Each structure stands twice: as C-alpha cells, then as structure tokens.
PDB file of C-alpha atoms in Angstrom:
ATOM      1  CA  UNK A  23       0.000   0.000   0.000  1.00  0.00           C
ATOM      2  CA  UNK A  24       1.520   3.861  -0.448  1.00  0.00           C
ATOM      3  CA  UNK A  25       0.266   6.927   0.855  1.00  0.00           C
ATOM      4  CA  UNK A  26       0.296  10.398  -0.082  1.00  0.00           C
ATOM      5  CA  UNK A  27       0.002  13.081   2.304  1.00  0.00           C
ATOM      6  CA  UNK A  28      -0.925  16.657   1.149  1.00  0.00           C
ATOM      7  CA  UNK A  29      -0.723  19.530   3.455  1.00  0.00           C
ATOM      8  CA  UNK A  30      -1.499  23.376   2.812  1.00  0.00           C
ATOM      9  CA  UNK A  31      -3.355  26.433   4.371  1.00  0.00           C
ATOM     10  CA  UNK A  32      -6.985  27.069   3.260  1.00  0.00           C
ATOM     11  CA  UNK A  33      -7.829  27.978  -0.129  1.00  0.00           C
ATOM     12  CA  UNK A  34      -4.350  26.558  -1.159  1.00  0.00           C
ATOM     13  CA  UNK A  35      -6.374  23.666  -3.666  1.00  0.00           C
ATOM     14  CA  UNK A  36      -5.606  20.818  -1.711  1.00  0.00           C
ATOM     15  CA  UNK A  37      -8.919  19.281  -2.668  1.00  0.00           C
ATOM     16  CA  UNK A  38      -9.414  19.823  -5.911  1.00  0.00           C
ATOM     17  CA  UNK A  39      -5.527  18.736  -6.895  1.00  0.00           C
ATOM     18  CA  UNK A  40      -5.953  15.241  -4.203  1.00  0.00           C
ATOM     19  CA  UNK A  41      -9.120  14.590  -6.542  1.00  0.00           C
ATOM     20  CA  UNK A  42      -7.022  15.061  -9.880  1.00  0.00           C
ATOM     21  CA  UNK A  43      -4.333  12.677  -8.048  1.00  0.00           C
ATOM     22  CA  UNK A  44      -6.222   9.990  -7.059  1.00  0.00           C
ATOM     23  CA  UNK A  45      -8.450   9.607 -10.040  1.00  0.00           C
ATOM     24  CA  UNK A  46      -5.070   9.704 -12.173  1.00  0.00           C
ATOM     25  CA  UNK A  47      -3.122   6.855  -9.898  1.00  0.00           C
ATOM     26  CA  UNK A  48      -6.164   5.245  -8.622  1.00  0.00           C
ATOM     27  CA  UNK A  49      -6.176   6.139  -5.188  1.00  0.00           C
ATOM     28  CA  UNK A  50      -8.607   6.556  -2.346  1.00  0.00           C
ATOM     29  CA  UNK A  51      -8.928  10.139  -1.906  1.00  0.00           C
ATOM     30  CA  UNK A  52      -9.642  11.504   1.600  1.00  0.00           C
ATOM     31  CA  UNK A  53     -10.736  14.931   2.523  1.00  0.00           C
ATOM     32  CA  UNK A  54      -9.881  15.051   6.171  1.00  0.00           C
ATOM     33  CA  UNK A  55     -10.849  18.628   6.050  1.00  0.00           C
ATOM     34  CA  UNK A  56     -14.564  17.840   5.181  1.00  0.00           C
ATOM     35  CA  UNK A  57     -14.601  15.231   8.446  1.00  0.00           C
ATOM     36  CA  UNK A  58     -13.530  18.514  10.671  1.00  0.00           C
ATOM     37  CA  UNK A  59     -16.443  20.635   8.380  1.00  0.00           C
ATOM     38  CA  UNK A  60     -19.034  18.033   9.274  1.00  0.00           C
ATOM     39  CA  UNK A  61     -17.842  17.796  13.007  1.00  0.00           C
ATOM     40  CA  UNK A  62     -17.868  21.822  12.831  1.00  0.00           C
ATOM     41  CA  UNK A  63     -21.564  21.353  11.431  1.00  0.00           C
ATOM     42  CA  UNK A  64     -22.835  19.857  14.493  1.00  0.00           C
ATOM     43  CA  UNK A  65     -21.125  22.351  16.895  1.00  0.00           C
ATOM     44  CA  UNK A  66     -22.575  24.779  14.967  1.00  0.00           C
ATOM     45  CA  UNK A  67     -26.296  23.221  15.069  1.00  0.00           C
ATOM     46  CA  UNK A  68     -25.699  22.903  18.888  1.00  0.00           C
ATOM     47  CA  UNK A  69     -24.594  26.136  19.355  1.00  0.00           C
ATOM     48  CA  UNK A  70     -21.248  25.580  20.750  1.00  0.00           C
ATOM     49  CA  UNK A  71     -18.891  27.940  21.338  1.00  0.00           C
ATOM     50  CA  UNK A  72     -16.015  27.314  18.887  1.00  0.00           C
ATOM     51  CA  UNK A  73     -13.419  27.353  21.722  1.00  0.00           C
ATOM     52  CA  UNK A  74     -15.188  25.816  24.468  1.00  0.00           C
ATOM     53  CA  UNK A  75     -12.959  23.180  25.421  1.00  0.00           C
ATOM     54  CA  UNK A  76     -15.189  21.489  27.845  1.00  0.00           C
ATOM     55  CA  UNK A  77     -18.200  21.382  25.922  1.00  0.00           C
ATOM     56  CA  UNK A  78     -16.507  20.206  22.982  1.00  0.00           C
ATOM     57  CA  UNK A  79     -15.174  16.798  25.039  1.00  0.00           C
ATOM     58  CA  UNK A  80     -18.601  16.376  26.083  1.00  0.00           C
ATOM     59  CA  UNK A  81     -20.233  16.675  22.750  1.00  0.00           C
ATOM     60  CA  UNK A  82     -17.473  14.815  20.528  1.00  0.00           C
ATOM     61  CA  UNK A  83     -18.485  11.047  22.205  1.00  0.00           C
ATOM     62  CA  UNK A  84     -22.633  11.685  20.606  1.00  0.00           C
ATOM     63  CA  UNK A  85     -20.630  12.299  17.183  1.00  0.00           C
ATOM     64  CA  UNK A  86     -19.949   9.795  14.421  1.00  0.00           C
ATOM     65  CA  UNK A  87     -17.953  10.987  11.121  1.00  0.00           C
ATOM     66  CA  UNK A  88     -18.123   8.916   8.126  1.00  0.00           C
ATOM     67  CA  UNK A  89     -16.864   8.656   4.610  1.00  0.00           C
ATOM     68  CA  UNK A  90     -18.484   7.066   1.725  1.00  0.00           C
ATOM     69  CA  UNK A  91     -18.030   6.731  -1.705  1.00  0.00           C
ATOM     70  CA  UNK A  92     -21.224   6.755  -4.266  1.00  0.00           C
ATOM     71  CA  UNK A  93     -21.074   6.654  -7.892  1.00  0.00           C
ATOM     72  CA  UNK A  94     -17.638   7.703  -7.352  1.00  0.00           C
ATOM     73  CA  UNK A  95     -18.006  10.794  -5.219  1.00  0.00           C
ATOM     74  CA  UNK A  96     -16.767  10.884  -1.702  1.00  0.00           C
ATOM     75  CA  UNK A  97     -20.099  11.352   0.809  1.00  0.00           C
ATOM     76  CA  UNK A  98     -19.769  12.711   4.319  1.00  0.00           C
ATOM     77  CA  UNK A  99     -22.004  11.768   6.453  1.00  0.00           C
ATOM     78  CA  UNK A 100     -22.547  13.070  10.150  1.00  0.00           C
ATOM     79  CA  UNK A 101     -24.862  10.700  12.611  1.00  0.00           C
ATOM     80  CA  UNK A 102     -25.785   8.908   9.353  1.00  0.00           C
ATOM     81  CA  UNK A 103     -26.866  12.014   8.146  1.00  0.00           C
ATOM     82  CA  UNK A 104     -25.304  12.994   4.494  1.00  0.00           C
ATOM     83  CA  UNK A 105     -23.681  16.516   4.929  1.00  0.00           C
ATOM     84  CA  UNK A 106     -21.453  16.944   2.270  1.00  0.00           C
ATOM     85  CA  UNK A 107     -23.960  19.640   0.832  1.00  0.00           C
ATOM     86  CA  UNK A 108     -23.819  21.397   3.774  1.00  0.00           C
ATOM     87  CA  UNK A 109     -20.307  21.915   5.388  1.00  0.00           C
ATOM     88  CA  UNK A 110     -18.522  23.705   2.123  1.00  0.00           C
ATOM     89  CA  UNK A 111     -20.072  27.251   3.734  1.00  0.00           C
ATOM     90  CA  UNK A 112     -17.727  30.130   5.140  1.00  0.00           C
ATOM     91  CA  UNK A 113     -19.565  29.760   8.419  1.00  0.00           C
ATOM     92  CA  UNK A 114     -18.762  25.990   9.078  1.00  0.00           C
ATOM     93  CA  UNK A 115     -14.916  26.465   7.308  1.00  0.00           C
ATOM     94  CA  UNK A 116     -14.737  29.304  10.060  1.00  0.00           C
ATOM     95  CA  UNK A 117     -15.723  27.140  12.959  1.00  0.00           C
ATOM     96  CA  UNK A 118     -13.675  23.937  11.627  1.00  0.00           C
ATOM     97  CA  UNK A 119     -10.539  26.140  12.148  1.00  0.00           C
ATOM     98  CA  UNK A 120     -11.619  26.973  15.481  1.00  0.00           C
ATOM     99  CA  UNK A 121     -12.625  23.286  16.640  1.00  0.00           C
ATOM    100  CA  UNK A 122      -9.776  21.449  15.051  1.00  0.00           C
ATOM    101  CA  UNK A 123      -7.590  22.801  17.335  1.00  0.00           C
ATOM    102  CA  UNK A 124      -9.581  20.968  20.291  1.00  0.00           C
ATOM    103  CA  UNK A 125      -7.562  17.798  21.186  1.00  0.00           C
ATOM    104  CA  UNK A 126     -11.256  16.171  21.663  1.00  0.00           C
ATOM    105  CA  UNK A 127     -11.814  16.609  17.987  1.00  0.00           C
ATOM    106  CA  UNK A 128      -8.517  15.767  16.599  1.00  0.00           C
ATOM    107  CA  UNK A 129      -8.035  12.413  18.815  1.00  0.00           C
ATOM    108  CA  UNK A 130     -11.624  11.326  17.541  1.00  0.00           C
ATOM    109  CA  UNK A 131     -11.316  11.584  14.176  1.00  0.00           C
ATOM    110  CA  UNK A 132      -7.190  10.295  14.682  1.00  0.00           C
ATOM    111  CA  UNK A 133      -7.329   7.099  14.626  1.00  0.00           C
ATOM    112  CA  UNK A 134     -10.455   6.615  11.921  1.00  0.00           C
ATOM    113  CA  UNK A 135      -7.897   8.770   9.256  1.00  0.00           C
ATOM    114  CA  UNK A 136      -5.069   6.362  10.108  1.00  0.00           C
ATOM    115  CA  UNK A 137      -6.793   2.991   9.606  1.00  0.00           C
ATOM    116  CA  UNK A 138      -8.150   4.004   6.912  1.00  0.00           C
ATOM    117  CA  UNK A 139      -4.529   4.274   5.189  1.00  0.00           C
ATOM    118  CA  UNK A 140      -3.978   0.863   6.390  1.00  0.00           C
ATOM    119  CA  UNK A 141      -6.430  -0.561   3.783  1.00  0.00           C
ATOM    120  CA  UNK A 142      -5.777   0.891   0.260  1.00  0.00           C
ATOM    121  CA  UNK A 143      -3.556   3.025  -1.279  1.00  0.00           C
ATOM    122  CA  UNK A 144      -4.664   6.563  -0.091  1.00  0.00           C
ATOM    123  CA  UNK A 145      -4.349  10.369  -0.902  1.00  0.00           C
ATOM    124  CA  UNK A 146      -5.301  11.819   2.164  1.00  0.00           C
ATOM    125  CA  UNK A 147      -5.140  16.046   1.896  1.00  0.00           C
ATOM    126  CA  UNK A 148      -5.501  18.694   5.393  1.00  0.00           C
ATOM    127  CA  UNK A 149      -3.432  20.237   7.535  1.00  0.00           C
ATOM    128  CA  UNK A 150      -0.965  18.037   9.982  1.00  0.00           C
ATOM    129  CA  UNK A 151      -1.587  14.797   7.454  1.00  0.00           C
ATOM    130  CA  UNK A 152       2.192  14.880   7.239  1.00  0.00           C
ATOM    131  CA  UNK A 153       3.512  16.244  10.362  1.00  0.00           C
ATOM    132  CA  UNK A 154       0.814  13.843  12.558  1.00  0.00           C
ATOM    133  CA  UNK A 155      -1.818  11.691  11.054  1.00  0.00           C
ATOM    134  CA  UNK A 156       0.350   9.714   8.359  1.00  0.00           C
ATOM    135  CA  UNK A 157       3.712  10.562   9.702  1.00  0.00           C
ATOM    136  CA  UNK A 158       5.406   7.661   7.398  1.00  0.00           C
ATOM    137  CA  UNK A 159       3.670   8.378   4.603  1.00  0.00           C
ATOM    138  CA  UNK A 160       5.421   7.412   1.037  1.00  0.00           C
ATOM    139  CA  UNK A 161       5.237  11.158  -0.164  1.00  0.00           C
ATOM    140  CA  UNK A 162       4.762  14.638   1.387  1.00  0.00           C
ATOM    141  CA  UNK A 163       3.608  17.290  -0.093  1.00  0.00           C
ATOM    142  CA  UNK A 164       3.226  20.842   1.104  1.00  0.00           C
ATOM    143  CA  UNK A 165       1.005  22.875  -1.182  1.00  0.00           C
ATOM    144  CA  UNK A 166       0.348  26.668  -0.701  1.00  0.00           C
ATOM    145  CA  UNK A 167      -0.318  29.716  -2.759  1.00  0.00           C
ATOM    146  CA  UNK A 168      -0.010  33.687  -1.826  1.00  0.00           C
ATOM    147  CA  UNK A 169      -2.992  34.660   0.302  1.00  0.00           C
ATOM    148  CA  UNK A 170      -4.310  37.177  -2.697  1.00  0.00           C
ATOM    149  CA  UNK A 171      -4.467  34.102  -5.037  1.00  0.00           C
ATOM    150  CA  UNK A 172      -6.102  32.049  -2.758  1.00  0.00           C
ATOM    151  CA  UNK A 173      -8.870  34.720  -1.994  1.00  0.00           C
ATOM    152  CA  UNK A 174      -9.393  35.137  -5.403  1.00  0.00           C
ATOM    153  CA  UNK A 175      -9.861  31.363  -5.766  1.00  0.00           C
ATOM    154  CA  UNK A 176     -12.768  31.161  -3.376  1.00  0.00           C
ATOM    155  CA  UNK A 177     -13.953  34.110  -4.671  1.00  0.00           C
ATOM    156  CA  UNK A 178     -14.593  33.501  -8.260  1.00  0.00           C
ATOM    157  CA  UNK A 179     -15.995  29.675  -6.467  1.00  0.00           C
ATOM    158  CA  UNK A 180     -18.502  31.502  -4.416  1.00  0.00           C
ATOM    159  CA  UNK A 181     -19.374  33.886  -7.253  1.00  0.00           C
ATOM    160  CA  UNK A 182     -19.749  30.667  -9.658  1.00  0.00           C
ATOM    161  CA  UNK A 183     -22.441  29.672  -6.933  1.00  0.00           C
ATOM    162  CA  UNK A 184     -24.319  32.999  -6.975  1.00  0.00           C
ATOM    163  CA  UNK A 185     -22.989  33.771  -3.658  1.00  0.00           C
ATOM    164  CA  UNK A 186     -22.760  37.352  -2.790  1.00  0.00           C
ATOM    165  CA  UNK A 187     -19.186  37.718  -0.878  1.00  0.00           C
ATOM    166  CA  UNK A 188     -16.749  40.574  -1.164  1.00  0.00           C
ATOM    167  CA  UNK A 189     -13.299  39.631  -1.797  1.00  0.00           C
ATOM    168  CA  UNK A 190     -11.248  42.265   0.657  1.00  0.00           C
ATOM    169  CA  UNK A 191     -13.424  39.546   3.827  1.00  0.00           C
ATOM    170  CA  UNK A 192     -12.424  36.453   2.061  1.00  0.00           C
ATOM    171  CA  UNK A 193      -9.086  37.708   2.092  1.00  0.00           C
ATOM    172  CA  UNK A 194      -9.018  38.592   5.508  1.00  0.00           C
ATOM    173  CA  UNK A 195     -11.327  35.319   6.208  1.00  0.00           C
ATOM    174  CA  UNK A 196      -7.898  33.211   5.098  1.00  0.00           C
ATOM    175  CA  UNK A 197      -5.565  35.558   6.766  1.00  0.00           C
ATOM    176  CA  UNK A 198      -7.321  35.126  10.232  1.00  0.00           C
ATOM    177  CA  UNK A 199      -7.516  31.251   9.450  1.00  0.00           C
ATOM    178  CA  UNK A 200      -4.417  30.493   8.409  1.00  0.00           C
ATOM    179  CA  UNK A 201      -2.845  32.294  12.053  1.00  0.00           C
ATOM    180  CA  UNK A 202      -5.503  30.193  13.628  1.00  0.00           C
ATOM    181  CA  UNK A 203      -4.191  26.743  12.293  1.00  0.00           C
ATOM    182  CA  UNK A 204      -0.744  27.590  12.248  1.00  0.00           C
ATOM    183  CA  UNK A 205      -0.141  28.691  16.200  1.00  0.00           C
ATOM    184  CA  UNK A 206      -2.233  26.013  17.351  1.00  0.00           C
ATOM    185  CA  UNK A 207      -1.171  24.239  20.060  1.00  0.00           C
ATOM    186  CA  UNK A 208      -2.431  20.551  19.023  1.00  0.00           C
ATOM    187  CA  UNK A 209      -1.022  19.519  15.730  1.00  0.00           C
ATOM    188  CA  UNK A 210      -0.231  22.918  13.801  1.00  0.00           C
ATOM    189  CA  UNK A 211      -0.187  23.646  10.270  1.00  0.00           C
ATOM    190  CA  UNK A 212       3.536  23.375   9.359  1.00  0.00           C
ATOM    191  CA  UNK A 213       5.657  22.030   6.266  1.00  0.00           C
ATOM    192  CA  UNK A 214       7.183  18.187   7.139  1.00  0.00           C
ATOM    193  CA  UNK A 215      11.066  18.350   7.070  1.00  0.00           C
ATOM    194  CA  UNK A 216      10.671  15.522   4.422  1.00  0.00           C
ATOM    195  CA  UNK A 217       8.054  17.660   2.677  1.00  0.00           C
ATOM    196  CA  UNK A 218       8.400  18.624  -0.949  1.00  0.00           C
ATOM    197  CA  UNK A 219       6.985  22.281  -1.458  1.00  0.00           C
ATOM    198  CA  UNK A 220       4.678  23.048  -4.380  1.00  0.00           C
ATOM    199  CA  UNK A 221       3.673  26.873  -4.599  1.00  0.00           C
ATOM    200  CA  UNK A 222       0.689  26.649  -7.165  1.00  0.00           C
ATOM    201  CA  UNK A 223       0.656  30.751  -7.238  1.00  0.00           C
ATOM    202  CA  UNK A 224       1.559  30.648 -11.212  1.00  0.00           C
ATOM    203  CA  UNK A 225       0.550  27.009 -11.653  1.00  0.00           C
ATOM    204  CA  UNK A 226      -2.673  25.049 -13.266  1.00  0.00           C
ATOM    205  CA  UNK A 227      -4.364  22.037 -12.085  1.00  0.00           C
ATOM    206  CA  UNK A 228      -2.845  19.956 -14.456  1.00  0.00           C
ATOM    207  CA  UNK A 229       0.541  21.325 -13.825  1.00  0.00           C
ATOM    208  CA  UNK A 230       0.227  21.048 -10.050  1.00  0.00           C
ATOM    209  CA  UNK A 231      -0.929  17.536 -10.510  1.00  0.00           C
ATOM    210  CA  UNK A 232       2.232  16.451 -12.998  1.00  0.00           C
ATOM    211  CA  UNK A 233       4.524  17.816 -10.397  1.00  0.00           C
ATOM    212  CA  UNK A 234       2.999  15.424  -7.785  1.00  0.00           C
ATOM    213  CA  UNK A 235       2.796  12.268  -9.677  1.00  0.00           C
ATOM    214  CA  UNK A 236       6.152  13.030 -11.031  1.00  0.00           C
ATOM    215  CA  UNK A 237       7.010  13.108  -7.379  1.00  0.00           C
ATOM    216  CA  UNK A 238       5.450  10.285  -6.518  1.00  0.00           C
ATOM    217  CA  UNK A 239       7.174   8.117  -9.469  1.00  0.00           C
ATOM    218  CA  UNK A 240      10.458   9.253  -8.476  1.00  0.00           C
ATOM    219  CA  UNK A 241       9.745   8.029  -4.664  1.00  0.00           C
ATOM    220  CA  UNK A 242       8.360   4.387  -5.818  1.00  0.00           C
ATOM    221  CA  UNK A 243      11.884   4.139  -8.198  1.00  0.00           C
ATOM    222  CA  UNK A 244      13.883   4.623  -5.092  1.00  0.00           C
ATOM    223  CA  UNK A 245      12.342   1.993  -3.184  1.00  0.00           C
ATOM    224  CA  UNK A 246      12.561  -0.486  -5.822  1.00  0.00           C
ATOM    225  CA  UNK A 247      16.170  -0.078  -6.005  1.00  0.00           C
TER     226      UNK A 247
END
C-alpha cells in the first residue's frame, strides 16, 4: 500500500488537486478537512462555542464521522446524516478552524484517518496529514499559494455559486484562518522536514498535478532499487 500526504493552508487547492491525483493513480482520496467541516456542522447546530474546550469533550463522544463513496463521489455523512452539501459554507470552514484545534476533535477523528490508510492506497489532503496523522507516509507534499491568489480562488468559487461575498473579507477570512491553524497548540499547520513544497501561485491544475505524480514516481523508483 503507499500513501500520499498533502498539506497546505486554506484555499491553497488541496482538494481539488488530491481529486485530480487519485483519479489519475487510482487512489482513495480523503478529505480530512470535510470530516472537521461536518464535526464543525454539528457544533454549529448545537450552538457551541467554537473554543469551548469542555463542551466540545462532552459533545465529541454523541458524534460519528463517516466517509463514503457513491457513484464515485466521496459522501460525508454526520450521525448517518449525508452533509457533504452542507459543510462547504464560510460559516462551518470558520468554525472547523476553530474546533480542530480541540484535542477532543482531533483524537476522535485520529485514529479513523489512520486505519483508513492501512487498507488501500490513499491520498489523504488537510493540515498536519504529514507532520501527525500519516507521519510515514510514502510522499509529502506541502502545497500553498499567496494569500491574494487564494482569496481570489474562493472568490470567483462563491461567485460561480451565486454567492454574494466581497473579496477584501475572504481575504481577511484566510488571513485570520491560516494564524488560527498555524499557532495552534495541538497539531499545527507546518511544512514536514521531508516535505516537498509546491507553490501553485503561477501554476494550473494539471501542472500542479504532474509535479505530484512526477514526485510520486520518483519516490516508488527509489524503493525499488
């Protein structure tokens, strides 16, 4: 089995170049991020306060997080409730920030992320993949882009959607989020020593893509040696 771990700040494409991966080596793709969205969904329904330690521990026990795959689209589903619909919204990627950092919410969805590497050959994308949930992992990539192109990004996304948003917020939105994830005290966002850096600033999907597999191909060579 090999593993690929991406890493990045928000906005940086993680997703949508893991997808492009997987489909193109035949991976399972997993979107940690979405299983900290649909935890943030509940919160949010519950009205927790985002940094509530307490309350979080309390809640995180009545909360089940699962991924499925139908007609070959990954499917989140929250208390066997499908979410994926639902946890893509500024408001729940605001609150995910905030609750990820709760060691309540990172040891419960821990050990799920790692066994499920265990089974297939996975491309699992987030934050700390790398640095803490697939530490061994076959390749590391650390993918980022300047904060201006990565507001523009989810602008034009939100805009394709016919969501009203104003560009200067998301900006500021990513700023604010990015210092959130990356002082963190529980697993923060950081670049792996063994990490290869891809800055997709100037660079397409495809291109982004080609640099990984290429990466990728170049690890499997050296271990057949």
């Amino acid at each position: 089995m090999y593993s690929i771990a991406i890493d990045g700040p928000a906005g940086a494409g993680k997703s949508t170049i893991a997808k492009t991966i997987a489909k193109k080596l035949g991976f399972v793709y997993v979107d940690t991020g979405a299983m900290y969205r649909a935890i943030a969904l509940y919160f949010l329904r519950k009205g927790v306060d985002g940094k509530d330690k307490e309350k979080i521990a309390e809640l995180c026990p009545d909360i089940q997080v699962t991924i499925e795959y139908i007609d070959g689209e990954q499917q989140v589903f929250l208390n066997g409730e499908n979410v994926s619909h639902l946890i893509r919204t500024e408001e729940v990627g605001t609150m995910a920030s905030l609750t990820a950092a709760q060691p309540a919410v990172r040891e419960a969805l821990l050990q799920l992320q790692r066994d499920m590497a265990k089974n297939a050959d996975i491309l699992m994308d987030g934050r700390d993949i790398g640095t803490n949930v697939l530490p061994n992992a076959d390749l590391k990539i650390y993918l980022t882009a300047s904060v201006t192109v990565r507001a523009k990004r989810r602008f034009d996304e939100l805009k394709a959607k016919g969501v009203e948003c104003v560009l200067a917020e998301i900006e500021q939105d990513i700023e604010e989020r990015d210092h959130q994830d990356m002082t963190r005290e529980i697993a923060p966002l950081k670049q792996a020593e063994d990490a290869v850096l891809v800055d997709s600033s100037d660079m397409t999907i495809e291109e982004v893509a080609d640099a990984v597999i290429g990466a990728f191909y170049r690890v499997k060579e050296e271990a057949a040696k």
